[in-house]
Structure formats: structure tokens, C-alpha cells
Amino acid sequence: MNNTKGKPIHIDQVIFGKVVLQDTMKNQKKQNILVTDYINEVKAGYGAVIFNGAFSKNNYDCPLVILDDNSNHNLSLNENDIVAIYPNGEIILLYRQGWKDVTLFFTNQCNSRCIICPQTSNIEDKGNFLEFNKQLLDILPCEIEHIGITGGEPTVFKEDLIEIIKYIHEIYPNISISLLTNGRALKDK
């Protein structure tokens, strides 16, 4: 299982970062997410905190997700994994330390409406995840060997797709990229 859900506190936008398991001055960075069982000892400075256990205080002002016994969570997180935390308290594993491949989800939109497709398009979602993916690429380790781009249909946003491919090659100049597409937009060179 690559996701779980807890009770969010002070989370009004998607937060993502690298998992750290020890609260040290070195680890207190906005791109780090502390996972701990000891909330009373947590210092400020993290992008967010994932807390395993019962929580009684309401005066903690850092973005926080509480995974108590009622959360039914079974997401195992390790040092340097990368997660996204959503305002509804959902935590999604984006990268596990040691993976050589990463997939970037680019958009929900598609230029087909195939009845066999499991990917539903959210009509309210008029855009893509360009900035989200750029931020993710900024914190991925340099050991990545392959990046896949998928969606919906990534070619729906042609200019942004070109921009993300250029961005990938700025960070990883020799990496291979796969594009999962229906190919409809590629007929026009």
C-alpha cells in the first residue's frame, strides 16, 4: 500500500518532502517531513510532521497529520522516502529510497474518453501538475535512472510537457524518459 490517511492540522495545500525519522537541527528543513512517535519533543522547522499516536494538544502550529489507532494506516516510511500530504490528510508515497524509476503524473485530462480506461478525468481539474512535478524533481536523488510521464494524456498540455522534459534534462542530462500517451496529438509534428 502506497498511501494512508490521517487527521490533518494546519494543512491547506499539498505539502511534499523527504521523510526524516530523527528530530535533529540538521533535519529541520522545509523540504523535510518528520515522522515521529514523540510529538511533545518536536521542534519547528519542518515542512510537516506525521505523528503516530493519540494527540491531545491543539496548540501545535506546524502542518501535522495524526495517524492514530483509528486511521487504519499501514504505510511504512523509511528515511529519505518522498511523500505528498494533501489537505484532506491523505499521505501518498511518491518515491521510496533506492528506487531507480520514478513516474510523474502529469494531468487528469485526456483527449479521448475510452470506456475501458480506469483513469477518470476530473472536469473541475483544468490543468496539470507541472509545478508539483518540478518541485518533486528538485528533491529526488541523483541515482534515478528512468523517469516515466503519464496521466490522463500528457500531450494535452503540449507546451508544459516540453517544459517538463527540458527541466528533467537540466537535472538529469543523461536519463531516459518514457511517455505514456495515446499518440493522438503526435500526428501533428
Coordinates of N, CA and C in Angstrom, one line a residue:
M1 N 0.8 -1.2 0.0 CA 0.0 0.0 0.0 C 0.9 1.2 0.0
N2 N 0.6 2.2 -0.9 CA 1.4 3.4 -1.0 C 0.7 4.6 -0.5
N3 N -0.3 4.5 0.2 CA -0.9 5.7 0.8 C -1.7 5.3 2.1
T4 N -2.0 6.4 2.8 CA -2.8 6.2 4.0 C -3.4 7.6 4.3
K5 N -4.3 7.6 5.3 CA -5.0 8.9 5.6 C -5.0 9.1 7.1
G6 N -4.8 10.3 7.5 CA -4.9 10.6 8.9 C -5.7 11.9 9.1
K7 N -5.6 12.5 10.3 CA -6.3 13.7 10.6 C -5.3 14.9 10.4
P8 N -5.7 15.8 9.4 CA -4.8 16.9 9.1 C -5.0 18.1 10.0
I9 N -3.9 18.8 10.4 CA -4.0 20.0 11.1 C -3.1 21.0 10.4
H10 N -3.6 22.2 10.2 CA -2.8 23.3 9.5 C -2.3 22.9 8.2
I11 N -3.0 22.2 7.4 CA -2.6 21.8 6.0 C -3.7 22.4 5.1
D12 N -3.3 23.4 4.3 CA -4.3 24.0 3.3 C -3.8 23.9 1.9
Q13 N -2.7 23.2 1.7 CA -2.2 22.9 0.3 C -1.3 21.7 0.3
V14 N -1.1 21.1 -0.8 CA -0.3 19.9 -0.9 C 1.2 20.2 -0.4
I15 N 1.6 19.4 0.5 CA 3.0 19.5 1.0 C 3.7 18.2 0.7
F16 N 4.9 18.3 0.2 CA 5.7 17.1 0.0 C 7.1 17.4 0.3
G17 N 7.8 16.3 0.7 CA 9.2 16.4 1.0 C 9.8 15.0 1.4
K18 N 11.0 15.1 1.8 CA 11.7 13.8 2.2 C 11.4 13.5 3.6
V19 N 11.3 12.2 3.9 CA 11.0 11.7 5.2 C 12.3 11.7 6.0
V20 N 12.2 12.2 7.2 CA 13.3 12.1 8.2 C 12.7 11.4 9.4
L21 N 13.4 10.6 10.1 CA 12.9 9.8 11.2 C 13.5 10.3 12.6
Q22 N 14.5 11.2 12.5 CA 15.1 11.8 13.8 C 15.0 13.3 13.8
D23 N 14.5 13.8 14.9 CA 14.4 15.2 15.1 C 15.8 15.8 15.5
T24 N 16.5 16.3 14.5 CA 17.8 17.0 14.8 C 17.8 18.3 14.1
M25 N 18.7 19.2 14.6 CA 18.8 20.5 14.0 C 19.2 20.4 12.5
K26 N 20.0 19.4 12.1 CA 20.3 19.2 10.7 C 19.1 18.9 9.8
N27 N 18.2 18.1 10.4 CA 17.0 17.7 9.7 C 15.9 18.7 9.6
Q28 N 16.0 19.8 10.4 CA 14.9 20.8 10.4 C 15.0 21.7 9.2
K29 N 14.4 21.2 8.1 CA 14.3 22.0 6.8 C 12.9 21.9 6.3
K30 N 12.5 22.9 5.6 CA 11.2 22.9 5.0 C 10.9 21.8 4.0
Q31 N 11.9 21.3 3.4 CA 11.7 20.2 2.4 C 11.7 18.8 3.1
N32 N 11.8 18.8 4.4 CA 11.8 17.5 5.2 C 10.4 17.4 5.9
I33 N 10.0 16.1 6.0 CA 8.8 15.8 6.8 C 9.2 14.8 7.9
L34 N 9.0 15.2 9.1 CA 9.4 14.4 10.2 C 8.3 13.4 10.5
V35 N 8.7 12.1 10.7 CA 7.8 11.0 11.1 C 8.2 10.6 12.5
T36 N 7.3 10.8 13.5 CA 7.7 10.6 14.9 C 6.6 10.0 15.7
D37 N 7.0 9.4 16.8 CA 6.0 9.0 17.8 C 6.0 9.9 19.0
Y38 N 6.8 10.9 19.0 CA 7.0 11.8 20.2 C 6.7 13.3 19.8
I39 N 5.5 13.6 19.8 CA 5.1 14.9 19.3 C 5.5 16.0 20.3
N40 N 5.5 15.8 21.6 CA 5.9 16.8 22.6 C 7.3 17.3 22.4
E41 N 8.2 16.5 21.8 CA 9.6 16.9 21.7 C 9.9 17.5 20.3
V42 N 8.9 17.6 19.4 CA 9.2 18.1 18.1 C 9.4 19.6 18.1
K43 N 10.4 20.0 17.4 CA 10.7 21.4 17.2 C 10.2 21.9 15.9
A44 N 10.0 23.2 15.7 CA 9.5 23.7 14.5 C 10.6 23.7 13.5
G45 N 10.3 23.9 12.2 CA 11.3 23.9 11.1 C 11.1 23.0 10.0
Y46 N 10.2 22.0 10.2 CA 9.9 21.0 9.2 C 8.8 21.5 8.3
G47 N 8.7 20.9 7.1 CA 7.6 21.2 6.2 C 6.3 20.7 6.7
A48 N 6.4 19.5 7.4 CA 5.2 18.9 8.1 C 5.7 17.9 9.0
V49 N 4.8 17.4 9.9 CA 5.1 16.3 10.8 C 4.0 15.3 10.6
I50 N 4.4 14.0 10.6 CA 3.5 12.9 10.6 C 3.7 12.2 12.0
F51 N 2.6 12.2 12.7 CA 2.7 11.8 14.1 C 1.9 10.5 14.2
N52 N 2.5 9.4 14.8 CA 1.9 8.1 15.0 C 1.5 8.1 16.5
G53 N 0.2 8.2 16.8 CA -0.3 8.1 18.1 C -1.4 9.0 18.4
A54 N -1.9 8.9 19.7 CA -3.0 9.8 20.1 C -2.5 11.2 20.3
F55 N -3.3 12.2 20.0 CA -2.8 13.6 20.1 C -3.9 14.4 20.8
S56 N -3.5 15.1 21.9 CA -4.5 15.8 22.7 C -4.3 17.3 22.6
K57 N -3.2 17.8 22.2 CA -2.9 19.2 22.2 C -3.6 19.8 20.9
N58 N -4.0 21.0 21.0 CA -4.5 21.7 19.8 C -3.7 23.0 19.5
N59 N -2.6 23.2 20.2 CA -1.8 24.4 20.1 C -0.5 24.2 19.3
Y60 N -0.4 23.1 18.5 CA 0.7 22.8 17.7 C 0.5 23.5 16.4
D61 N 1.4 24.4 16.0 CA 1.1 25.3 14.8 C 1.8 24.9 13.5
C62 N 2.5 23.8 13.5 CA 3.2 23.2 12.3 C 2.2 22.4 11.5
P63 N 2.3 22.3 10.2 CA 1.5 21.3 9.5 C 1.7 19.9 10.0
L64 N 0.6 19.2 10.3 CA 0.6 18.0 11.0 C -0.4 17.0 10.5
V65 N -0.1 15.7 10.4 CA -1.0 14.7 10.2 C -0.9 13.7 11.3
I66 N -2.1 13.4 11.9 CA -2.1 12.5 13.0 C -2.6 11.1 12.5
L67 N -1.8 10.1 12.7 CA -2.1 8.7 12.4 C -2.4 8.0 13.7
D68 N -3.6 8.1 14.2 CA -3.9 7.4 15.4 C -4.4 6.0 15.2
D69 N -4.8 5.3 16.2 CA -5.2 3.9 16.0 C -6.4 3.7 15.1
N70 N -7.2 4.8 15.0 CA -8.4 4.8 14.2 C -8.1 5.1 12.7
S71 N -6.9 5.5 12.4 CA -6.6 5.8 11.0 C -6.4 4.6 10.1
N72 N -6.3 3.4 10.7 CA -6.1 2.2 9.9 C -5.0 2.3 8.9
H73 N -3.9 2.9 9.3 CA -2.7 3.1 8.4 C -1.8 2.0 8.4
N74 N -1.2 1.7 7.2 CA -0.2 0.7 7.2 C 0.9 1.1 6.1
L75 N 1.1 2.4 6.0 CA 2.2 2.9 5.1 C 3.5 2.9 5.9
S76 N 4.4 2.1 5.5 CA 5.7 2.1 6.1 C 6.6 3.1 5.4
L77 N 7.2 4.0 6.2 CA 8.0 5.1 5.6 C 9.4 4.9 6.2
N78 N 10.4 5.1 5.3 CA 11.8 5.0 5.6 C 12.5 6.3 5.4
E79 N 13.6 6.5 6.0 CA 14.4 7.7 5.8 C 14.7 8.0 4.3
N80 N 14.5 9.2 3.9 CA 14.7 9.7 2.5 C 13.6 9.3 1.5
D81 N 12.5 8.6 1.9 CA 11.4 8.4 1.1 C 10.8 9.8 0.8
I82 N 10.0 9.9 -0.3 CA 9.4 11.2 -0.6 C 7.9 11.0 -0.6
V83 N 7.2 11.8 0.2 CA 5.7 11.7 0.3 C 5.1 13.0 0.0
A84 N 3.8 12.9 -0.4 CA 2.9 14.1 -0.6 C 1.9 14.0 0.5
I85 N 1.6 15.1 1.1 CA 0.5 15.2 2.1 C -0.6 16.2 1.6
Y86 N -1.8 15.7 1.5 CA -2.9 16.5 1.0 C -3.7 17.1 2.1
P87 N -4.4 18.2 1.8 CA -5.2 18.9 2.8 C -6.2 18.0 3.5
N88 N -6.7 17.0 2.9 CA -7.6 16.1 3.5 C -7.0 15.0 4.4
G89 N -5.6 15.1 4.6 CA -4.9 14.2 5.4 C -4.3 13.0 4.7
E90 N -4.6 12.9 3.4 CA -4.0 11.7 2.7 C -2.5 11.9 2.5
I91 N -1.8 10.8 2.7 CA -0.3 10.7 2.6 C -0.1 9.7 1.5
I92 N 0.6 10.2 0.4 CA 0.9 9.3 -0.7 C 2.5 9.2 -0.9
L93 N 2.9 7.9 -1.0 CA 4.3 7.7 -1.2 C 4.6 8.0 -2.7
L94 N 5.5 8.9 -3.0 CA 5.9 9.3 -4.3 C 7.2 8.6 -4.8
Y95 N 8.1 8.3 -3.8 CA 9.4 7.8 -4.1 C 9.9 7.0 -2.9
R96 N 10.3 5.8 -3.0 CA 10.9 5.0 -1.9 C 12.4 5.0 -2.2
Q97 N 13.2 5.3 -1.1 CA 14.6 5.3 -1.1 C 15.2 4.0 -1.8
G98 N 16.0 4.2 -2.9 CA 16.5 3.1 -3.6 C 15.9 2.8 -4.9
W99 N 14.7 3.3 -5.1 CA 14.0 3.1 -6.4 C 14.9 3.8 -7.5
K100 N 15.0 3.2 -8.7 CA 15.7 3.7 -9.8 C 14.8 4.4 -10.8
D101 N 13.5 4.1 -10.7 CA 12.5 4.6 -11.6 C 11.5 5.5 -10.8
V102 N 11.1 6.6 -11.5 CA 10.0 7.4 -10.9 C 9.0 7.7 -12.0
T103 N 7.8 7.8 -11.6 CA 6.7 8.2 -12.6 C 6.1 9.5 -12.2
L104 N 6.1 10.4 -13.1 CA 5.4 11.7 -12.9 C 4.0 11.7 -13.5
F105 N 3.0 11.9 -12.6 CA 1.7 12.0 -13.1 C 1.5 13.4 -13.5
F106 N 1.2 13.6 -14.8 CA 1.2 15.0 -15.4 C -0.2 15.7 -15.4
T107 N -1.2 14.9 -15.7 CA -2.6 15.6 -15.7 C -3.7 14.5 -15.6
N108 N -4.9 14.9 -15.2 CA -6.0 14.1 -15.2 C -6.7 14.2 -16.6
Q109 N -6.4 15.2 -17.4 CA -7.1 15.5 -18.6 C -6.7 14.5 -19.7
C110 N -7.6 14.3 -20.7 CA -7.3 13.4 -21.8 C -8.1 13.8 -23.0
N111 N -7.6 13.5 -24.2 CA -8.2 13.9 -25.4 C -9.0 12.7 -26.0
S112 N -9.2 11.7 -25.2 CA -10.1 10.5 -25.5 C -11.0 10.3 -24.4
R113 N -12.0 9.6 -24.6 CA -12.9 9.2 -23.5 C -13.2 7.7 -23.6
C114 N -12.1 6.9 -23.6 CA -12.2 5.5 -23.7 C -13.0 4.9 -22.6
I115 N -14.0 4.0 -22.9 CA -14.8 3.4 -21.9 C -14.0 2.4 -21.1
I116 N -12.9 1.9 -21.6 CA -12.2 0.9 -20.9 C -11.1 1.5 -20.0
C117 N -10.9 2.8 -20.0 CA -9.8 3.5 -19.3 C -10.2 3.6 -17.8
P118 N -9.3 3.2 -16.9 CA -9.6 3.3 -15.5 C -9.3 4.7 -15.0
Q119 N -8.6 5.6 -15.7 CA -8.3 6.9 -15.3 C -9.5 7.8 -15.6
T120 N -10.1 8.3 -14.5 CA -11.2 9.2 -14.7 C -10.7 10.7 -14.8
S121 N -11.3 11.5 -15.6 CA -10.9 12.9 -15.7 C -11.8 13.7 -14.9
N122 N -11.2 14.5 -14.0 CA -11.9 15.4 -13.1 C -12.2 16.7 -13.9
I123 N -13.5 16.9 -14.2 CA -13.9 18.1 -15.0 C -13.5 19.4 -14.4
E124 N -13.5 19.4 -13.0 CA -13.0 20.7 -12.4 C -11.5 20.9 -12.5
D125 N -10.8 19.8 -12.7 CA -9.3 19.9 -12.9 C -9.0 20.4 -14.3
K126 N -8.7 21.6 -14.5 CA -8.5 22.2 -15.8 C -7.0 22.2 -16.2
G127 N -6.2 21.7 -15.3 CA -4.7 21.9 -15.5 C -3.9 20.7 -15.4
N128 N -2.7 20.9 -15.1 CA -1.7 19.8 -15.0 C -0.9 20.0 -13.7
F129 N 0.0 19.1 -13.5 CA 0.8 19.1 -12.3 C 2.2 19.5 -12.6
L130 N 2.4 20.5 -13.5 CA 3.7 20.9 -13.9 C 4.6 21.4 -12.7
E131 N 4.1 22.3 -11.9 CA 4.9 22.9 -10.8 C 5.1 21.8 -9.7
F132 N 4.1 21.0 -9.5 CA 4.2 19.9 -8.5 C 5.4 19.0 -8.9
N133 N 5.4 18.6 -10.2 CA 6.4 17.7 -10.7 C 7.8 18.4 -10.7
K134 N 7.9 19.6 -10.9 CA 9.2 20.3 -10.9 C 9.7 20.3 -9.5
Q135 N 8.9 20.6 -8.5 CA 9.3 20.5 -7.1 C 9.7 19.1 -6.7
L136 N 9.0 18.1 -7.1 CA 9.4 16.7 -6.9 C 10.8 16.4 -7.5
L137 N 11.0 16.8 -8.7 CA 12.3 16.6 -9.4 C 13.4 17.3 -8.6
D138 N 13.1 18.4 -8.0 CA 14.2 19.1 -7.3 C 14.7 18.4 -6.1
I139 N 13.8 17.5 -5.5 CA 14.3 16.8 -4.3 C 14.6 15.3 -4.5
L140 N 14.4 14.8 -5.7 CA 14.7 13.4 -6.0 C 16.2 13.3 -5.9
P141 N 16.7 12.1 -5.6 CA 18.1 11.9 -5.5 C 18.7 11.7 -7.0
C142 N 20.0 11.9 -7.1 CA 20.6 11.8 -8.4 C 20.8 10.4 -8.9
E143 N 20.4 9.4 -8.1 CA 20.6 8.0 -8.6 C 19.5 7.5 -9.5
I144 N 18.5 8.3 -9.8 CA 17.4 8.0 -10.6 C 17.9 7.6 -12.0
E145 N 17.4 6.5 -12.6 CA 17.9 6.1 -13.9 C 16.8 6.3 -15.0
H146 N 15.6 6.4 -14.6 CA 14.5 6.4 -15.6 C 13.3 7.2 -15.0
I147 N 12.7 8.1 -15.8 CA 11.5 8.8 -15.5 C 10.4 8.5 -16.5
G148 N 9.3 8.2 -16.0 CA 8.1 8.0 -16.8 C 7.1 9.1 -16.6
I149 N 6.5 9.6 -17.7 CA 5.5 10.6 -17.6 C 4.2 10.0 -18.1
T150 N 3.1 10.2 -17.3 CA 1.8 9.6 -17.6 C 0.7 10.6 -17.2
G151 N -0.5 10.1 -17.4 CA -1.6 10.9 -17.0 C -2.9 10.1 -16.9
G152 N -3.9 10.7 -17.2 CA -4.6 11.2 -18.3 C -3.6 11.1 -19.5
E153 N -3.7 12.2 -20.3 CA -2.9 12.3 -21.5 C -2.0 13.5 -21.5
P154 N -0.7 13.2 -21.3 CA 0.3 14.3 -21.1 C 0.4 15.3 -22.2
T155 N 0.1 14.9 -23.5 CA 0.2 15.7 -24.6 C -0.9 16.8 -24.7
V156 N -1.9 16.7 -23.8 CA -3.0 17.7 -23.8 C -2.4 19.1 -23.6
F157 N -1.4 19.1 -22.8 CA -0.7 20.4 -22.4 C 0.7 20.3 -23.1
K158 N 0.8 20.6 -24.4 CA 2.0 20.4 -25.2 C 3.1 21.2 -24.7
E159 N 2.9 22.5 -24.5 CA 4.0 23.4 -24.1 C 4.5 23.1 -22.7
D160 N 3.6 22.7 -21.8 CA 4.1 22.3 -20.4 C 4.8 21.0 -20.5
L161 N 4.4 20.1 -21.3 CA 5.1 18.8 -21.5 C 6.5 19.0 -22.0
I162 N 6.7 19.9 -22.9 CA 8.0 20.2 -23.4 C 8.8 20.9 -22.3
E163 N 8.2 21.7 -21.5 CA 8.9 22.4 -20.4 C 9.4 21.4 -19.4
I164 N 8.5 20.4 -19.0 CA 8.9 19.4 -18.0 C 10.0 18.5 -18.5
I165 N 10.0 18.2 -19.8 CA 11.1 17.3 -20.4 C 12.4 18.1 -20.4
K166 N 12.4 19.4 -20.7 CA 13.6 20.2 -20.6 C 14.1 20.3 -19.2
Y167 N 13.2 20.4 -18.3 CA 13.5 20.6 -16.9 C 14.2 19.3 -16.4
I168 N 13.6 18.1 -16.8 CA 14.2 16.8 -16.4 C 15.6 16.7 -16.9
H169 N 15.9 17.1 -18.2 CA 17.2 17.0 -18.7 C 18.2 18.1 -18.2
E170 N 17.7 19.2 -17.6 CA 18.6 20.1 -16.9 C 19.1 19.4 -15.6
I171 N 18.3 18.6 -14.9 CA 18.7 18.0 -13.7 C 19.4 16.7 -13.9
Y172 N 18.8 15.9 -14.9 CA 19.4 14.6 -15.2 C 19.7 14.5 -16.7
P173 N 20.8 15.0 -17.2 CA 21.1 15.2 -18.6 C 21.1 13.9 -19.4
N174 N 21.4 12.8 -18.7 CA 21.6 11.5 -19.5 C 20.5 10.5 -19.2
I175 N 19.4 10.9 -18.5 CA 18.4 10.0 -18.1 C 17.4 9.6 -19.3
S176 N 16.9 8.4 -19.2 CA 15.9 8.0 -20.2 C 14.5 8.4 -19.7
I177 N 13.7 8.8 -20.6 CA 12.3 9.2 -20.3 C 11.3 8.4 -21.1
S178 N 10.3 7.9 -20.5 CA 9.2 7.2 -21.2 C 8.0 8.1 -21.1
L179 N 7.2 8.2 -22.2 CA 6.0 9.0 -22.2 C 4.8 8.0 -22.5
L180 N 3.9 7.9 -21.6 CA 2.7 7.0 -21.8 C 1.7 7.9 -22.5
T181 N 1.4 7.7 -23.7 CA 0.5 8.6 -24.5 C -0.4 7.7 -25.4
N182 N -1.5 8.3 -25.8 CA -2.3 7.6 -26.8 C -1.8 8.0 -28.2
G183 N -1.0 9.0 -28.3 CA -0.3 9.3 -29.6 C -1.1 10.2 -30.5
R184 N -2.4 10.6 -30.1 CA -3.2 11.4 -31.0 C -2.6 12.7 -31.3
A185 N -2.0 13.4 -30.3 CA -1.5 14.7 -30.5 C -0.2 14.7 -31.2
L186 N 0.4 13.5 -31.4 CA 1.8 13.4 -32.0 C 1.7 13.3 -33.5
K187 N 0.4 13.2 -34.1 CA 0.3 13.1 -35.5 C 0.7 14.5 -36.2
D188 N 0.6 15.6 -35.4 CA 0.9 16.9 -36.0 C 2.3 17.2 -35.5
K189 N 3.3 17.0 -36.4 CA 4.7 17.3 -36.0 C 5.0 18.8 -35.9

